[in-house]
Amino acid sequence: METRARSTIRAETYGHAAESCVLASNPCYLIERISLPISHLARRVSGNEAEQTLTFDEGKAIVRVFEGGLLLWVGASNLVVRHALQLLLESGLFLTTSDERVVISWYRSVGKPFAVIEGLLFATPRDGARCNTHLR
């Protein structure tokens, strides 16, 4: 029975998912500062200094370091939970930085986490716009 439950958790997909990127000079510092305050709300926290996964009852949030910033992904069973998880991550960013000009753009996620953002980040000028979200 326990094995079946684990395989269900691994295979679960979230019908409502979004992703974003934030350009920052010290992403390893930010990942810790974002994850720590909300970790007590999560059912499980896993990862390392380069990626944190926070699992909640009805959703999941992933914060991953990439060269030059952070990638953010949230997936949830419904829109309310997805927006709540987005707000948790955003509030961590706003509390960590004093930049009042921070604008975070969320994109609808399809398929595996970060597929859309990675496409935007690594797009050639002909392919489309790059991610312009930033922190200073």
mmCIF file of C-alpha atoms in Angstrom:
data_model
loop_
_atom_site.group_PDB
_atom_site.id
_atom_site.type_symbol
_atom_site.label_atom_id
_atom_site.label_comp_id
_atom_site.label_asym_id
_atom_site.label_seq_id
_atom_site.Cartn_x
_atom_site.Cartn_y
_atom_site.Cartn_z
ATOM 1 C CA MET A 1 0.000 0.000 0.000
ATOM 2 C CA GLU A 2 2.798 2.433 0.871
ATOM 3 C CA THR A 3 4.565 1.791 -2.454
ATOM 4 C CA ARG A 4 1.375 2.551 -4.338
ATOM 5 C CA ALA A 5 0.965 5.855 -2.495
ATOM 6 C CA ARG A 6 4.533 6.872 -3.331
ATOM 7 C CA SER A 7 4.075 6.093 -7.011
ATOM 8 C CA THR A 8 0.872 8.151 -7.027
ATOM 9 C CA ILE A 9 2.707 11.130 -5.551
ATOM 10 C CA ARG A 10 5.471 10.869 -8.163
ATOM 11 C CA ALA A 11 2.982 10.570 -10.999
ATOM 12 C CA GLU A 12 0.603 13.307 -9.851
ATOM 13 C CA THR A 13 0.160 16.184 -12.202
ATOM 14 C CA TYR A 14 -1.184 19.584 -11.387
ATOM 15 C CA GLY A 15 -3.918 20.983 -13.569
ATOM 16 C CA HIS A 16 -2.955 24.539 -12.690
ATOM 17 C CA ALA A 17 0.721 25.428 -13.016
ATOM 18 C CA ALA A 18 2.705 28.606 -13.628
ATOM 19 C CA GLU A 19 6.376 29.520 -13.832
ATOM 20 C CA SER A 20 8.538 32.600 -13.722
ATOM 21 C CA CYS A 21 12.123 33.780 -13.615
ATOM 22 C CA VAL A 22 13.823 36.452 -11.575
ATOM 23 C CA LEU A 23 17.217 37.803 -12.561
ATOM 24 C CA ALA A 24 19.387 38.376 -9.498
ATOM 25 C CA SER A 25 23.044 38.725 -8.613
ATOM 26 C CA ASN A 26 22.990 36.296 -5.651
ATOM 27 C CA PRO A 27 20.455 33.544 -6.374
ATOM 28 C CA CYS A 28 21.808 31.081 -3.775
ATOM 29 C CA TYR A 29 21.131 33.630 -1.050
ATOM 30 C CA LEU A 30 17.655 34.318 -2.427
ATOM 31 C CA ILE A 31 16.629 30.656 -2.617
ATOM 32 C CA GLU A 32 17.288 30.259 1.097
ATOM 33 C CA ARG A 33 15.579 33.535 2.012
ATOM 34 C CA ILE A 34 12.476 32.665 -0.019
ATOM 35 C CA SER A 35 12.140 29.040 1.082
ATOM 36 C CA LEU A 36 12.845 29.392 4.789
ATOM 37 C CA PRO A 37 9.831 31.527 5.834
ATOM 38 C CA ILE A 38 7.310 29.365 3.970
ATOM 39 C CA SER A 39 8.881 25.981 4.731
ATOM 40 C CA HIS A 40 6.893 25.623 7.962
ATOM 41 C CA LEU A 41 3.680 25.733 5.879
ATOM 42 C CA ALA A 42 4.819 22.864 3.644
ATOM 43 C CA ARG A 43 4.156 19.191 4.249
ATOM 44 C CA ARG A 44 7.635 18.370 2.957
ATOM 45 C CA VAL A 45 10.720 20.348 1.933
ATOM 46 C CA SER A 46 13.495 18.768 -0.088
ATOM 47 C CA GLY A 47 16.470 19.896 -2.092
ATOM 48 C CA ASN A 48 19.753 21.692 -1.629
ATOM 49 C CA GLU A 49 21.236 25.153 -2.062
ATOM 50 C CA ALA A 50 20.565 25.050 -5.824
ATOM 51 C CA GLU A 51 16.939 23.833 -5.771
ATOM 52 C CA GLN A 52 14.206 23.666 -3.158
ATOM 53 C CA THR A 53 10.941 21.764 -3.576
ATOM 54 C CA LEU A 54 8.140 22.595 -1.172
ATOM 55 C CA THR A 55 5.243 20.140 -1.210
ATOM 56 C CA PHE A 56 1.889 21.238 0.172
ATOM 57 C CA ASP A 57 -1.371 19.326 0.589
ATOM 58 C CA GLU A 58 -2.799 20.559 -2.710
ATOM 59 C CA GLY A 59 0.235 21.814 -4.575
ATOM 60 C CA LYS A 60 3.962 22.152 -4.997
ATOM 61 C CA ALA A 61 6.464 24.990 -5.400
ATOM 62 C CA ILE A 62 9.959 24.678 -6.853
ATOM 63 C CA VAL A 63 12.649 27.349 -6.632
ATOM 64 C CA ARG A 64 15.755 26.636 -8.730
ATOM 65 C CA VAL A 65 18.983 28.580 -9.161
ATOM 66 C CA PHE A 66 20.193 29.272 -12.674
ATOM 67 C CA GLU A 67 23.136 31.366 -13.757
ATOM 68 C CA GLY A 68 22.001 34.904 -13.141
ATOM 69 C CA GLY A 69 18.822 34.297 -11.169
ATOM 70 C CA LEU A 70 16.026 32.051 -9.970
ATOM 71 C CA LEU A 71 13.399 29.980 -11.690
ATOM 72 C CA LEU A 72 10.049 29.706 -9.899
ATOM 73 C CA TRP A 73 7.398 27.049 -10.552
ATOM 74 C CA VAL A 74 4.102 26.366 -8.813
ATOM 75 C CA GLY A 75 1.599 23.620 -9.501
ATOM 76 C CA ALA A 76 -1.718 23.106 -7.754
ATOM 77 C CA SER A 77 -4.987 21.232 -7.836
ATOM 78 C CA ASN A 78 -6.932 24.470 -8.386
ATOM 79 C CA LEU A 79 -6.413 28.145 -9.232
ATOM 80 C CA VAL A 80 -6.883 29.396 -5.678
ATOM 81 C CA VAL A 81 -4.059 27.216 -4.359
ATOM 82 C CA ARG A 82 -1.848 28.118 -7.336
ATOM 83 C CA HIS A 83 -2.306 31.831 -6.696
ATOM 84 C CA ALA A 84 -1.657 31.333 -2.974
ATOM 85 C CA LEU A 85 1.629 29.565 -3.731
ATOM 86 C CA GLN A 86 2.611 32.299 -6.181
ATOM 87 C CA LEU A 87 1.928 34.917 -3.496
ATOM 88 C CA LEU A 88 4.032 33.001 -0.965
ATOM 89 C CA LEU A 89 7.011 33.004 -3.339
ATOM 90 C CA GLU A 90 6.494 36.627 -4.319
ATOM 91 C CA SER A 91 6.232 37.775 -0.714
ATOM 92 C CA GLY A 92 9.535 36.020 0.027
ATOM 93 C CA LEU A 93 11.149 37.902 -2.853
ATOM 94 C CA PHE A 94 9.727 41.248 -1.779
ATOM 95 C CA LEU A 95 10.821 40.717 1.835
ATOM 96 C CA THR A 96 14.316 39.753 0.734
ATOM 97 C CA THR A 97 14.931 42.697 -1.550
ATOM 98 C CA SER A 98 14.411 46.405 -1.068
ATOM 99 C CA ASP A 99 13.829 47.069 -4.767
ATOM 100 C CA GLU A 100 10.339 48.560 -5.126
ATOM 101 C CA ARG A 101 10.455 48.104 -8.906
ATOM 102 C CA VAL A 102 10.329 44.308 -8.850
ATOM 103 C CA VAL A 103 7.900 42.982 -11.430
ATOM 104 C CA ILE A 104 7.282 39.257 -11.582
ATOM 105 C CA SER A 105 5.716 37.844 -14.725
ATOM 106 C CA TRP A 106 4.111 34.411 -14.446
ATOM 107 C CA TYR A 107 3.614 32.191 -17.477
ATOM 108 C CA ARG A 108 1.243 29.273 -17.779
ATOM 109 C CA SER A 109 3.280 26.106 -17.413
ATOM 110 C CA VAL A 110 2.802 23.194 -19.760
ATOM 111 C CA GLY A 111 4.477 19.825 -19.471
ATOM 112 C CA LYS A 112 7.501 19.557 -17.220
ATOM 113 C CA PRO A 113 8.394 22.372 -14.811
ATOM 114 C CA PHE A 114 10.357 25.280 -16.292
ATOM 115 C CA ALA A 115 9.875 24.217 -19.930
ATOM 116 C CA VAL A 116 8.231 27.525 -20.893
ATOM 117 C CA ILE A 117 10.680 29.744 -18.986
ATOM 118 C CA GLU A 118 13.717 27.891 -20.294
ATOM 119 C CA GLY A 119 12.343 28.401 -23.782
ATOM 120 C CA LEU A 120 12.055 32.135 -23.116
ATOM 121 C CA LEU A 121 15.450 32.428 -21.424
ATOM 122 C CA PHE A 122 17.361 30.610 -24.100
ATOM 123 C CA ALA A 123 15.378 31.819 -27.112
ATOM 124 C CA THR A 124 17.226 33.431 -29.965
ATOM 125 C CA PRO A 125 16.072 36.926 -30.966
ATOM 126 C CA ARG A 126 14.106 35.361 -33.833
ATOM 127 C CA ASP A 127 12.365 32.905 -31.481
ATOM 128 C CA GLY A 128 10.818 35.551 -29.255
ATOM 129 C CA ALA A 129 11.308 37.699 -26.195
ATOM 130 C CA ARG A 130 13.570 36.811 -23.308
ATOM 131 C CA CYS A 131 12.478 36.904 -19.691
ATOM 132 C CA ASN A 132 12.657 40.492 -18.457
ATOM 133 C CA THR A 133 11.835 39.991 -14.784
ATOM 134 C CA HIS A 134 14.630 41.266 -12.586
ATOM 135 C CA LEU A 135 15.833 42.131 -9.116
ATOM 136 C CA ARG A 136 18.703 44.485 -8.397
#
